[in-house]
Amino acid sequence: MTNDSILDPAALQNLLTSIGGDRAFLRELIDTYLADSPAQFAALRAARTQDDAEAFRRAAHSLKSNSANMGALELARQCQELEARGKAGILENAEPKIIAAELEFEKVRRALKTE
Amino acid sequence: MTANSHPGNILVVDDEQLNRMILTRALEAQGHRVSSVENGLRALDILREDPAAFDVVLLDMLMPELDGMQTLAELKRDARLKHLPVIIVSALDEMDSVVRCIEMGAEDYLPKPFKPVLLRARLDASLEKKRLRDQEQKYLRGLERELEIGREIQRSFLPADLPRVAGWELAAKFQPARQVAGDFYDAFEMQNGARLAVVIGDVADKGVGAALFMALFRSLLRAFAEHSAAPLSEVVSFANDYIARTHDRANMFATIFFAALDPHTGDLEYINAGHNPPLIVRDARVRAQLTRTGAAVGMFQGVTFRVETTRLERGDILLAYTDGVTDAPNARGKDFSDERLLALAQARYATASAMLTAIGAALHQHTEGAEPFDDVTMLAVRRE
């Protein structure tokens, strides 16, 4: 997998343009994203264990929304699937999807470190 | 990004810290002033504290506590906040919710992650709309204030108290359909107390134009009648010719009933210039209808007005009214009608005032739930 399929350069450029081209602020946003996301994954797992579909949906939604902002479009797509499961209230067999998303997040983390 | 020529005060409502950070910075980069809160409850608190503090709300959909749709519903329920433009910020896979929100009155939506150009376009459109609405409101408030002043002044053109004449009772009822009216009534002594003038009139058309002419008609009739010993026909002709000559281009006219009563004998001279015929009621029977003796006042210069005479006996009630009474529609559009008024007039009333109260109550019941249609004016004179 190339770096571009993990992080969409156009999406990141769009974010940079949105914030008035402020690279230091972009770094701050990336750091916030990287610091917050593990807690969201933990919330996702906890919700899965407790079979709390609404909490599951919220955590997946947050991850989807934030990942899309950072240009992590593949991760956002995977989180959207998780969100849909939460919305439908079907958390069985979600485990492999969660693991896949966590693996994708690791790739995103490495890619963002170099940004 | 260039500075914005019309910066606004924007409230960002989003539970994601990252979204708040990005939106705040992006809006500031476009020249706006931004506050952000993390859920709908906080948003409602801050907005209700000062409803004029913000120009636009950017509202996220999925939030804990109070979500976007619930927040929007609350805003639309609040009279002070329902006109505040709300832009829904939402992922494209939430389009169903977005459509619901637009139906509920959201101004627009912004897909996220958002494009700066779209953010600017949607925000500028909403701000522009807000500005126009604010201007309109300010203008309307000014207009309402002016109309209120007009109404107060116009009230002063109607007699504050009706004259007290021994052996006679006078009563009046007046209800304008709008803030200013075209109806008027008057009662005053003329010929040094030898005669009592009783006048009711209805200026064609409604609103401010009619109100201005109402003041003119009333003043012309009264000024001339009070200070001359001229016969009734001359008084009405004077007003007629003045209006037809001086204001011919306005095409304004009034139907007027003008009576001069001799309080000692009960003799009544009158001119009915195109007005609904006043009734004379005796022993709960309509004894006479004082039908028209000339054209409406102000239409044609030089027309003459025939004077008729009658007499009010003890216990008689003269009831004059404008067509706002008989033509008043109910909620289904049916008129109050001449027949209804005649039926109500043909009951036994101890006083003129009791008659007007009874008719007024029936009219109120009839028109309940319908829009005020026309000015309602009644004037009654009873010989005791």
CSV table of C-alpha atoms in Angstrom, one decimal:
chain,number,residue,atom,x,y,z
A,1,MET,CA,0.0,0.0,0.0
A,2,THR,CA,1.3,3.4,-0.9
A,3,ASN,CA,1.3,6.3,1.4
A,4,ASP,CA,-1.3,8.1,-0.8
A,5,SER,CA,-3.9,5.4,-0.3
A,6,ILE,CA,-3.5,5.8,3.5
A,7,LEU,CA,-3.5,9.6,3.5
A,8,ASP,CA,-5.1,11.5,0.7
A,9,PRO,CA,-2.9,14.4,-0.2
A,10,ALA,CA,-5.7,16.4,-1.7
A,11,ALA,CA,-7.8,16.1,1.5
A,12,LEU,CA,-4.8,17.2,3.6
A,13,GLN,CA,-4.2,20.1,1.3
A,14,ASN,CA,-7.9,21.0,1.6
A,15,LEU,CA,-7.5,21.0,5.4
A,16,LEU,CA,-4.4,23.2,5.2
A,17,THR,CA,-6.2,25.7,2.9
A,18,SER,CA,-9.3,25.7,5.3
A,19,ILE,CA,-7.1,26.8,8.2
A,20,GLY,CA,-5.5,29.6,6.2
A,21,GLY,CA,-2.3,27.7,5.4
A,22,ASP,CA,-1.1,27.6,9.0
A,23,ARG,CA,1.3,24.6,9.1
A,24,ALA,CA,1.9,24.9,12.8
A,25,PHE,CA,-1.8,24.7,13.4
A,26,LEU,CA,-2.1,21.7,11.1
A,27,ARG,CA,0.6,20.0,13.3
A,28,GLU,CA,-1.5,20.8,16.3
A,29,LEU,CA,-4.6,19.2,14.7
A,30,ILE,CA,-2.6,16.1,13.8
A,31,ASP,CA,-1.3,15.8,17.3
A,32,THR,CA,-4.8,16.2,18.7
A,33,TYR,CA,-6.1,13.5,16.4
A,34,LEU,CA,-3.3,11.1,17.2
A,35,ALA,CA,-3.8,11.7,20.9
A,36,ASP,CA,-7.6,11.3,20.9
A,37,SER,CA,-8.1,8.4,18.6
A,38,PRO,CA,-6.8,5.6,20.9
A,39,ALA,CA,-9.4,6.6,23.5
A,40,GLN,CA,-12.1,6.3,20.8
A,41,PHE,CA,-10.9,2.9,19.9
A,42,ALA,CA,-11.0,1.9,23.5
A,43,ALA,CA,-14.6,3.3,23.7
A,44,LEU,CA,-15.4,1.3,20.6
A,45,ARG,CA,-14.1,-1.9,22.2
A,46,ALA,CA,-15.9,-1.2,25.5
A,47,ALA,CA,-19.2,-0.6,23.7
A,48,ARG,CA,-18.7,-3.9,21.8
A,49,THR,CA,-18.1,-5.8,25.0
A,50,GLN,CA,-21.1,-4.3,26.7
A,51,ASP,CA,-23.2,-4.7,23.5
A,52,ASP,CA,-24.0,-0.9,23.7
A,53,ALA,CA,-24.9,-0.1,20.1
A,54,GLU,CA,-25.4,3.6,20.6
A,55,ALA,CA,-22.0,4.1,22.3
A,56,PHE,CA,-20.5,1.9,19.5
A,57,ARG,CA,-22.1,4.1,16.9
A,58,ARG,CA,-20.9,7.3,18.5
A,59,ALA,CA,-17.3,6.1,18.9
A,60,ALA,CA,-17.2,4.9,15.3
A,61,HIS,CA,-18.8,8.2,14.1
A,62,SER,CA,-16.1,10.2,15.9
A,63,LEU,CA,-13.3,8.1,14.4
A,64,LYS,CA,-14.9,8.4,10.9
A,65,SER,CA,-15.4,12.1,11.1
A,66,ASN,CA,-11.9,12.9,12.5
A,67,SER,CA,-10.1,10.5,10.2
A,68,ALA,CA,-11.9,12.0,7.1
A,69,ASN,CA,-10.7,15.5,8.3
A,70,MET,CA,-7.1,14.2,8.4
A,71,GLY,CA,-7.4,12.7,4.9
A,72,ALA,CA,-7.3,9.1,6.2
A,73,LEU,CA,-10.0,8.2,3.8
A,74,GLU,CA,-9.6,4.4,4.0
A,75,LEU,CA,-9.8,4.5,7.8
A,76,ALA,CA,-12.8,6.8,7.5
A,77,ARG,CA,-14.5,4.3,5.2
A,78,GLN,CA,-13.9,1.4,7.6
A,79,CYS,CA,-15.2,3.4,10.5
A,80,GLN,CA,-18.3,4.3,8.5
A,81,GLU,CA,-19.0,0.6,8.2
A,82,LEU,CA,-18.6,0.2,11.9
A,83,GLU,CA,-20.9,3.2,12.5
A,84,ALA,CA,-23.5,1.6,10.2
A,85,ARG,CA,-23.3,-1.6,12.3
A,86,GLY,CA,-23.8,0.4,15.5
A,87,LYS,CA,-26.8,2.3,13.9
A,88,ALA,CA,-28.3,-1.1,12.9
A,89,GLY,CA,-27.6,-2.5,16.4
A,90,ILE,CA,-25.7,-5.4,15.0
A,91,LEU,CA,-22.4,-5.7,16.9
A,92,GLU,CA,-21.8,-9.5,16.4
A,93,ASN,CA,-18.8,-10.3,14.3
A,94,ALA,CA,-17.6,-6.7,14.6
A,95,GLU,CA,-14.3,-7.8,16.1
A,96,PRO,CA,-12.4,-8.4,12.9
A,97,LYS,CA,-13.5,-5.0,11.6
A,98,ILE,CA,-12.3,-3.3,14.7
A,99,ILE,CA,-8.9,-5.0,14.4
A,100,ALA,CA,-8.7,-4.0,10.8
A,101,ALA,CA,-9.5,-0.4,11.7
A,102,GLU,CA,-6.9,-0.4,14.4
A,103,LEU,CA,-4.2,-1.7,12.0
A,104,GLU,CA,-5.2,1.0,9.5
A,105,PHE,CA,-4.9,3.6,12.2
A,106,GLU,CA,-1.3,2.5,12.9
A,107,LYS,CA,-0.5,3.1,9.2
A,108,VAL,CA,-2.2,6.5,9.4
A,109,ARG,CA,-0.2,7.3,12.6
A,110,ARG,CA,3.1,6.5,10.9
A,111,ALA,CA,2.1,8.5,7.8
A,112,LEU,CA,1.0,11.5,9.8
A,113,LYS,CA,4.2,11.6,11.8
A,114,THR,CA,6.1,12.4,8.6
A,115,GLU,CA,3.6,15.2,7.6
B,1,MET,CA,-7.9,34.1,2.7
B,2,THR,CA,-9.0,37.7,2.3
B,3,ALA,CA,-10.7,39.5,5.1
B,4,ASN,CA,-14.5,39.4,5.0
B,5,SER,CA,-16.3,42.6,4.2
B,6,HIS,CA,-19.4,41.3,6.2
B,7,PRO,CA,-18.0,39.5,9.2
B,8,GLY,CA,-20.5,37.7,11.3
B,9,ASN,CA,-20.8,36.2,14.8
B,10,ILE,CA,-20.8,32.4,14.4
B,11,LEU,CA,-21.6,29.7,16.9
B,12,VAL,CA,-20.1,26.3,16.2
B,13,VAL,CA,-21.9,23.4,17.9
B,14,ASP,CA,-19.9,20.1,17.6
B,15,ASP,CA,-19.0,17.4,20.1
B,16,GLU,CA,-15.7,16.7,18.3
B,17,GLN,CA,-12.8,18.8,19.6
B,18,LEU,CA,-11.0,18.4,16.3
B,19,ASN,CA,-14.1,19.7,14.3
B,20,ARG,CA,-14.4,22.7,16.6
B,21,MET,CA,-10.7,23.5,16.2
B,22,ILE,CA,-10.9,23.3,12.4
B,23,LEU,CA,-14.1,25.2,11.9
B,24,THR,CA,-13.1,27.9,14.4
B,25,ARG,CA,-9.8,28.5,12.7
B,26,ALA,CA,-11.4,28.3,9.2
B,27,LEU,CA,-14.1,30.8,10.1
B,28,GLU,CA,-11.6,33.1,11.7
B,29,ALA,CA,-9.4,32.9,8.6
B,30,GLN,CA,-12.5,34.2,6.7
B,31,GLY,CA,-12.8,37.1,9.0
B,32,HIS,CA,-15.6,36.0,11.3
B,33,ARG,CA,-15.9,36.0,15.1
B,34,VAL,CA,-16.4,32.5,16.4
B,35,SER,CA,-17.5,30.8,19.6
B,36,SER,CA,-17.9,27.0,20.0
B,37,VAL,CA,-19.7,24.7,22.3
B,38,GLU,CA,-19.7,20.9,22.5
B,39,ASN,CA,-23.4,20.0,22.5
B,40,GLY,CA,-26.9,21.3,21.9
B,41,LEU,CA,-27.8,22.0,25.5
B,42,ARG,CA,-24.8,24.3,25.8
B,43,ALA,CA,-25.8,25.9,22.5
B,44,LEU,CA,-29.3,26.6,23.7
B,45,ASP,CA,-28.0,28.1,27.0
B,46,ILE,CA,-25.7,30.5,25.3
B,47,LEU,CA,-28.2,31.5,22.6
B,48,ARG,CA,-31.1,32.1,25.0
B,49,GLU,CA,-28.8,34.2,27.2
B,50,ASP,CA,-28.5,36.7,24.4
B,51,PRO,CA,-30.6,35.9,21.3
B,52,ALA,CA,-29.0,38.7,19.3
B,53,ALA,CA,-25.4,37.6,20.0
B,54,PHE,CA,-25.0,35.4,17.0
B,55,ASP,CA,-25.8,35.7,13.3
B,56,VAL,CA,-25.4,32.0,12.2
B,57,VAL,CA,-25.2,28.6,13.9
B,58,LEU,CA,-23.2,25.8,12.5
B,59,LEU,CA,-24.8,22.7,13.8
B,60,ASP,CA,-23.4,19.1,14.0
B,61,MET,CA,-25.8,16.3,13.8
B,62,LEU,CA,-24.7,13.4,16.0
B,63,MET,CA,-23.9,14.7,19.5
B,64,PRO,CA,-24.5,13.5,23.0
B,65,GLU,CA,-26.9,15.3,25.4
B,66,LEU,CA,-29.0,17.0,22.7
B,67,ASP,CA,-28.3,16.1,19.1
B,68,GLY,CA,-28.5,18.4,16.1
B,69,MET,CA,-32.1,17.7,15.2
B,70,GLN,CA,-33.4,18.1,18.7
B,71,THR,CA,-31.4,21.3,19.0
B,72,LEU,CA,-32.8,22.6,15.8
B,73,ALA,CA,-36.4,21.7,16.9
B,74,GLU,CA,-35.8,23.7,20.2
B,75,LEU,CA,-34.5,26.7,18.2
B,76,LYS,CA,-37.5,26.7,15.9
B,77,ARG,CA,-39.8,26.5,18.9
B,78,ASP,CA,-38.3,29.6,20.5
B,79,ALA,CA,-39.8,32.8,19.1
B,80,ARG,CA,-36.7,34.7,19.8
B,81,LEU,CA,-34.4,32.3,18.0
B,82,LYS,CA,-36.5,30.7,15.3
B,83,HIS,CA,-35.2,33.2,12.6
B,84,LEU,CA,-31.6,32.6,13.4
B,85,PRO,CA,-30.1,30.8,10.4
B,86,VAL,CA,-28.8,27.3,11.1
B,87,ILE,CA,-26.4,25.5,8.8
B,88,ILE,CA,-26.2,21.8,9.3
B,89,VAL,CA,-22.6,20.4,9.2
B,90,SER,CA,-22.8,16.8,8.3
B,91,ALA,CA,-21.1,13.8,6.7
B,92,LEU,CA,-22.6,12.9,3.3
B,93,ASP,CA,-23.8,9.5,4.6
B,94,GLU,CA,-26.3,11.3,6.9
B,95,MET,CA,-28.3,12.9,4.0
B,96,ASP,CA,-31.6,11.6,5.4
B,97,SER,CA,-31.1,13.6,8.6
B,98,VAL,CA,-30.0,16.6,6.6
B,99,VAL,CA,-33.2,16.5,4.5
B,100,ARG,CA,-35.2,16.3,7.7
B,101,CYS,CA,-33.4,19.3,9.2
B,102,ILE,CA,-34.0,21.4,6.0
B,103,GLU,CA,-37.7,20.5,6.3
B,104,MET,CA,-37.6,21.6,9.9
B,105,GLY,CA,-36.3,25.0,8.9
B,106,ALA,CA,-32.5,24.7,8.7
B,107,GLU,CA,-31.1,27.3,6.3
B,108,ASP,CA,-28.5,25.1,4.5
B,109,TYR,CA,-26.0,22.3,5.0
B,110,LEU,CA,-22.3,21.9,4.6
B,111,PRO,CA,-20.8,18.4,3.9
B,112,LYS,CA,-17.8,17.5,5.9
B,113,PRO,CA,-14.9,17.4,5.6
B,114,PHE,CA,-15.8,20.8,4.2
B,115,LYS,CA,-14.3,22.7,1.4
B,116,PRO,CA,-13.3,26.3,2.3
B,117,VAL,CA,-15.0,27.7,-0.8
B,118,LEU,CA,-18.3,26.0,0.1
B,119,LEU,CA,-18.0,27.2,3.8
B,120,ARG,CA,-17.6,30.7,2.6
B,121,ALA,CA,-20.4,30.6,0.0
B,122,ARG,CA,-23.0,29.0,2.4
B,123,LEU,CA,-22.0,31.3,5.3
B,124,ASP,CA,-22.1,34.4,3.2
B,125,ALA,CA,-25.6,33.5,1.8
B,126,SER,CA,-26.9,32.9,5.3
B,127,LEU,CA,-25.4,36.0,6.7
B,128,GLU,CA,-26.8,38.1,3.9
B,129,LYS,CA,-30.2,36.7,4.5
B,130,LYS,CA,-29.9,37.4,8.2
B,131,ARG,CA,-28.8,41.0,7.5
B,132,LEU,CA,-31.8,41.6,5.2
B,133,ARG,CA,-34.1,40.1,7.8
B,134,ASP,CA,-32.7,42.2,10.5
B,135,GLN,CA,-33.1,45.3,8.4
B,136,GLU,CA,-36.7,44.3,7.5
B,137,GLN,CA,-37.5,43.9,11.2
B,138,LYS,CA,-36.0,47.2,12.1
B,139,TYR,CA,-38.0,48.9,9.3
B,140,LEU,CA,-41.2,47.1,10.3
B,141,ARG,CA,-40.7,48.2,14.0
B,142,GLY,CA,-40.3,51.8,12.8
B,143,LEU,CA,-43.4,51.5,10.7
B,144,GLU,CA,-45.4,50.0,13.5
B,145,ARG,CA,-44.3,52.9,15.8
B,146,GLU,CA,-45.4,55.4,13.2
B,147,LEU,CA,-48.8,53.7,12.7
B,148,GLU,CA,-49.3,53.6,16.5
B,149,ILE,CA,-48.7,57.4,16.6
B,150,GLY,CA,-51.1,57.7,13.7
B,151,ARG,CA,-53.7,55.7,15.5
B,152,GLU,CA,-53.3,57.8,18.7
B,153,ILE,CA,-53.7,61.0,16.7
B,154,GLN,CA,-56.7,59.6,14.8
B,155,ARG,CA,-58.4,58.7,18.1
B,156,SER,CA,-58.3,62.3,19.0
B,157,PHE,CA,-60.4,63.1,15.9
B,158,LEU,CA,-63.2,61.2,17.5
B,159,PRO,CA,-65.1,62.8,20.4
B,160,ALA,CA,-63.6,61.9,23.8
B,161,ASP,CA,-67.0,62.3,25.4
B,162,LEU,CA,-70.4,62.5,23.8
B,163,PRO,CA,-72.4,65.7,24.7
B,164,ARG,CA,-74.8,65.4,27.6
B,165,VAL,CA,-78.2,66.8,26.7
B,166,ALA,CA,-81.1,66.7,29.1
B,167,GLY,CA,-83.7,64.2,28.0
B,168,TRP,CA,-81.4,62.4,25.6
B,169,GLU,CA,-78.9,59.6,25.7
B,170,LEU,CA,-76.0,59.2,23.2
B,171,ALA,CA,-73.9,56.1,22.9
B,172,ALA,CA,-71.2,55.1,20.4
B,173,LYS,CA,-69.1,52.0,19.6
B,174,PHE,CA,-66.0,52.2,17.4
B,175,GLN,CA,-63.6,49.4,16.5
B,176,PRO,CA,-61.0,50.0,13.7
B,177,ALA,CA,-60.1,47.0,11.6
B,178,ARG,CA,-56.5,48.2,11.3
B,179,GLN,CA,-54.4,50.5,13.3
B,180,VAL,CA,-55.9,53.5,11.4
B,181,ALA,CA,-59.4,53.7,10.2
B,182,GLY,CA,-61.7,55.3,7.6
B,183,ASP,CA,-64.8,55.3,9.8
B,184,PHE,CA,-65.7,58.2,12.1
B,185,TYR,CA,-68.6,59.5,14.2
B,186,ASP,CA,-69.2,62.8,15.9
B,187,ALA,CA,-71.8,64.6,18.1
B,188,PHE,CA,-71.6,68.3,19.0
B,189,GLU,CA,-73.8,71.2,19.7
B,190,MET,CA,-74.5,73.7,16.9
B,191,GLN,CA,-76.4,76.9,16.6
B,192,ASN,CA,-75.5,77.8,20.1
B,193,GLY,CA,-77.0,74.7,21.6
B,194,ALA,CA,-80.3,74.9,19.6
B,195,ARG,CA,-79.4,71.9,17.6
B,196,LEU,CA,-77.4,68.7,18.4
B,197,ALA,CA,-75.4,67.4,15.4
B,198,VAL,CA,-75.1,63.7,15.1
B,199,VAL,CA,-72.7,62.4,12.4
B,200,ILE,CA,-71.5,59.0,11.2
B,201,GLY,CA,-69.2,58.5,8.1
B,202,ASP,CA,-67.3,55.9,6.2
B,203,VAL,CA,-64.4,57.0,4.0
B,204,ALA,CA,-63.9,54.7,0.9
B,205,ASP,CA,-60.9,52.4,1.1
B,206,LYS,CA,-58.9,51.5,4.1
B,207,GLY,CA,-55.6,52.2,5.7
B,208,VAL,CA,-53.5,55.4,6.0
B,209,GLY,CA,-55.1,57.2,2.9
B,210,ALA,CA,-58.6,56.7,4.3
B,211,ALA,CA,-57.5,57.8,7.7
B,212,LEU,CA,-56.1,61.1,6.4
B,213,PHE,CA,-59.3,61.8,4.6
B,214,MET,CA,-61.4,60.8,7.6
B,215,ALA,CA,-59.6,63.6,9.5
B,216,LEU,CA,-60.4,66.0,6.7
B,217,PHE,CA,-64.1,65.1,6.3
B,218,ARG,CA,-64.7,65.2,10.1
B,219,SER,CA,-62.9,68.5,10.5
B,220,LEU,CA,-64.6,70.2,7.5
B,221,LEU,CA,-68.1,69.2,8.7
B,222,ARG,CA,-67.6,70.1,12.3
B,223,ALA,CA,-65.7,73.4,11.8
B,224,PHE,CA,-68.3,74.7,9.4
B,225,ALA,CA,-71.3,73.4,11.3
B,226,GLU,CA,-70.2,74.6,14.7
B,227,HIS,CA,-69.5,78.1,13.7
B,228,SER,CA,-72.2,79.0,11.3
B,229,ALA,CA,-76.0,79.1,11.3
B,230,ALA,CA,-76.0,77.7,7.8
B,231,PRO,CA,-78.7,75.1,6.9
B,232,LEU,CA,-77.7,71.4,6.9
B,233,SER,CA,-77.5,71.2,3.1
B,234,GLU,CA,-74.9,74.0,3.0
B,235,VAL,CA,-72.7,72.3,5.6
B,236,VAL,CA,-72.6,69.1,3.6
B,237,SER,CA,-72.3,70.8,0.2
B,238,PHE,CA,-69.4,72.9,1.6
B,239,ALA,CA,-67.5,69.7,2.5
B,240,ASN,CA,-68.5,68.0,-0.7
B,241,ASP,CA,-67.3,70.8,-3.0
B,242,TYR,CA,-64.1,71.4,-1.0
B,243,ILE,CA,-63.1,67.7,-1.3
B,244,ALA,CA,-64.2,67.3,-4.9
B,245,ARG,CA,-62.5,70.5,-6.0
B,246,THR,CA,-59.3,70.4,-3.9
B,247,HIS,CA,-58.7,66.7,-3.8
B,248,ASP,CA,-60.2,65.6,-7.1
B,249,ARG,CA,-57.1,63.5,-8.1
B,250,ALA,CA,-57.3,61.5,-4.9
B,251,ASN,CA,-60.8,60.2,-5.9
B,252,MET,CA,-61.7,60.0,-2.2
B,253,PHE,CA,-65.2,60.1,-1.0
B,254,ALA,CA,-67.2,59.3,2.1
B,255,THR,CA,-70.7,58.0,2.8
B,256,ILE,CA,-72.1,60.3,5.5
B,257,PHE,CA,-75.2,60.5,7.6
B,258,PHE,CA,-75.5,64.0,9.1
B,259,ALA,CA,-78.5,64.8,11.4
B,260,ALA,CA,-79.4,68.0,13.3
B,261,LEU,CA,-81.6,67.3,16.2
B,262,ASP,CA,-83.8,69.8,18.1
B,263,PRO,CA,-83.5,68.5,21.7
B,264,HIS,CA,-86.7,70.3,22.8
B,265,THR,CA,-89.1,68.9,20.2
B,266,GLY,CA,-87.3,65.8,18.9
B,267,ASP,CA,-87.5,67.1,15.4
B,268,LEU,CA,-84.7,65.7,13.3
B,269,GLU,CA,-83.3,67.1,10.0
B,270,TYR,CA,-81.0,64.9,8.2
B,271,ILE,CA,-79.0,64.2,5.0
B,272,ASN,CA,-78.1,60.7,4.1
B,273,ALA,CA,-75.2,60.9,1.6
B,274,GLY,CA,-75.0,57.4,0.3
B,275,HIS,CA,-74.8,55.9,3.7
B,276,ASN,CA,-76.4,52.7,5.1
B,277,PRO,CA,-79.9,53.8,6.3
B,278,PRO,CA,-80.0,54.5,10.0
B,279,LEU,CA,-83.0,53.0,11.8
B,280,ILE,CA,-85.6,54.5,14.1
B,281,VAL,CA,-86.7,51.9,16.6
B,282,ARG,CA,-89.9,52.4,18.7
B,283,ASP,CA,-91.5,49.7,20.9
B,284,ALA,CA,-89.1,47.1,19.6
B,285,ARG,CA,-90.2,47.8,16.0
B,286,VAL,CA,-88.2,49.5,13.3
B,287,ARG,CA,-90.5,52.4,12.5
B,288,ALA,CA,-88.4,54.0,9.8
B,289,GLN,CA,-85.2,53.6,7.8
B,290,LEU,CA,-83.6,56.9,6.9
B,291,THR,CA,-82.7,56.1,3.3
B,292,ARG,CA,-80.3,58.1,1.1
B,293,THR,CA,-81.1,61.7,0.1
B,294,GLY,CA,-77.9,62.3,-2.0
B,295,ALA,CA,-74.7,60.9,-3.4
B,296,ALA,CA,-71.6,60.2,-1.3
B,297,VAL,CA,-69.7,63.3,-0.2
B,298,GLY,CA,-66.7,64.3,-2.3
B,299,MET,CA,-67.5,62.6,-5.5
B,300,PHE,CA,-69.0,65.4,-7.7
B,301,GLN,CA,-68.6,69.1,-7.2
B,302,GLY,CA,-71.9,71.0,-7.2
B,303,VAL,CA,-74.3,68.2,-6.5
B,304,THR,CA,-77.1,69.0,-4.0
B,305,PHE,CA,-78.1,67.2,-0.9
B,306,ARG,CA,-81.8,66.9,-0.1
B,307,VAL,CA,-82.7,67.5,3.6
B,308,GLU,CA,-85.4,65.2,5.1
B,309,THR,CA,-87.2,65.6,8.4
B,310,THR,CA,-88.6,63.2,10.9
B,311,ARG,CA,-89.2,63.2,14.7
B,312,LEU,CA,-87.9,61.1,17.6
B,313,GLU,CA,-90.6,60.4,20.2
B,314,ARG,CA,-90.0,59.4,23.8
B,315,GLY,CA,-88.4,56.0,23.9
B,316,ASP,CA,-87.3,56.1,20.3
B,317,ILE,CA,-83.8,55.0,19.5
B,318,LEU,CA,-82.0,56.2,16.4
B,319,LEU,CA,-79.4,53.7,15.3
B,320,ALA,CA,-76.7,54.7,12.8
B,321,TYR,CA,-74.0,52.3,11.7
B,322,THR,CA,-71.3,51.7,9.0
B,323,ASP,CA,-71.3,48.7,6.6
B,324,GLY,CA,-68.5,47.2,8.8
B,325,VAL,CA,-71.3,45.9,10.9
B,326,THR,CA,-73.6,44.4,8.3
B,327,ASP,CA,-70.8,43.2,5.9
B,328,ALA,CA,-68.6,41.6,8.7
B,329,PRO,CA,-67.8,38.1,7.5
B,330,ASN,CA,-67.6,35.1,9.8
B,331,ALA,CA,-64.9,32.4,9.6
B,332,ARG,CA,-66.8,30.8,6.7
B,333,GLY,CA,-67.2,34.1,4.8
B,334,LYS,CA,-70.9,34.7,5.6
B,335,ASP,CA,-72.0,38.3,6.2
B,336,PHE,CA,-73.5,39.4,9.5
B,337,SER,CA,-76.3,40.9,7.2
B,338,ASP,CA,-78.9,43.6,7.3
B,339,GLU,CA,-81.5,41.1,8.5
B,340,ARG,CA,-79.5,40.1,11.5
B,341,LEU,CA,-79.0,43.8,12.5
B,342,LEU,CA,-82.7,44.5,12.0
B,343,ALA,CA,-83.6,41.5,14.2
B,344,LEU,CA,-81.3,42.6,16.9
B,345,ALA,CA,-82.5,46.2,16.8
B,346,GLN,CA,-86.1,45.1,17.2
B,347,ALA,CA,-85.7,44.0,20.8
B,348,ARG,CA,-86.5,46.0,23.9
B,349,TYR,CA,-83.5,47.9,25.3
B,350,ALA,CA,-83.7,50.2,28.3
B,351,THR,CA,-80.9,52.3,27.0
B,352,ALA,CA,-79.1,53.1,23.7
B,353,SER,CA,-76.0,51.8,25.2
B,354,ALA,CA,-77.6,48.5,26.0
B,355,MET,CA,-78.6,48.2,22.3
B,356,LEU,CA,-75.0,48.8,21.1
B,357,THR,CA,-73.6,46.3,23.6
B,358,ALA,CA,-76.1,43.6,22.5
B,359,ILE,CA,-75.3,44.2,18.8
B,360,GLY,CA,-71.6,44.4,19.5
B,361,ALA,CA,-71.6,41.1,21.4
B,362,ALA,CA,-73.6,39.3,18.6
B,363,LEU,CA,-71.1,40.7,16.1
B,364,HIS,CA,-68.1,39.6,18.1
B,365,GLN,CA,-69.6,36.1,18.3
B,366,HIS,CA,-70.2,36.1,14.6
B,367,THR,CA,-66.7,37.2,13.5
B,368,GLU,CA,-64.8,35.0,16.0
B,369,GLY,CA,-61.8,33.5,14.3
B,370,ALA,CA,-62.2,35.6,11.2
B,371,GLU,CA,-59.7,38.4,10.1
B,372,PRO,CA,-60.9,41.9,11.1
B,373,PHE,CA,-62.6,43.0,7.8
B,374,ASP,CA,-63.6,46.6,8.1
B,375,ASP,CA,-64.0,49.3,10.7
B,376,VAL,CA,-67.0,48.8,12.9
B,377,THR,CA,-68.9,52.0,14.0
B,378,MET,CA,-72.3,52.4,15.6
B,379,LEU,CA,-73.9,55.5,17.0
B,380,ALA,CA,-77.2,55.5,18.9
B,381,VAL,CA,-79.4,58.3,20.1
B,382,ARG,CA,-82.3,57.7,22.5
B,383,ARG,CA,-85.0,60.1,23.6
B,384,GLU,CA,-85.7,59.4,27.2
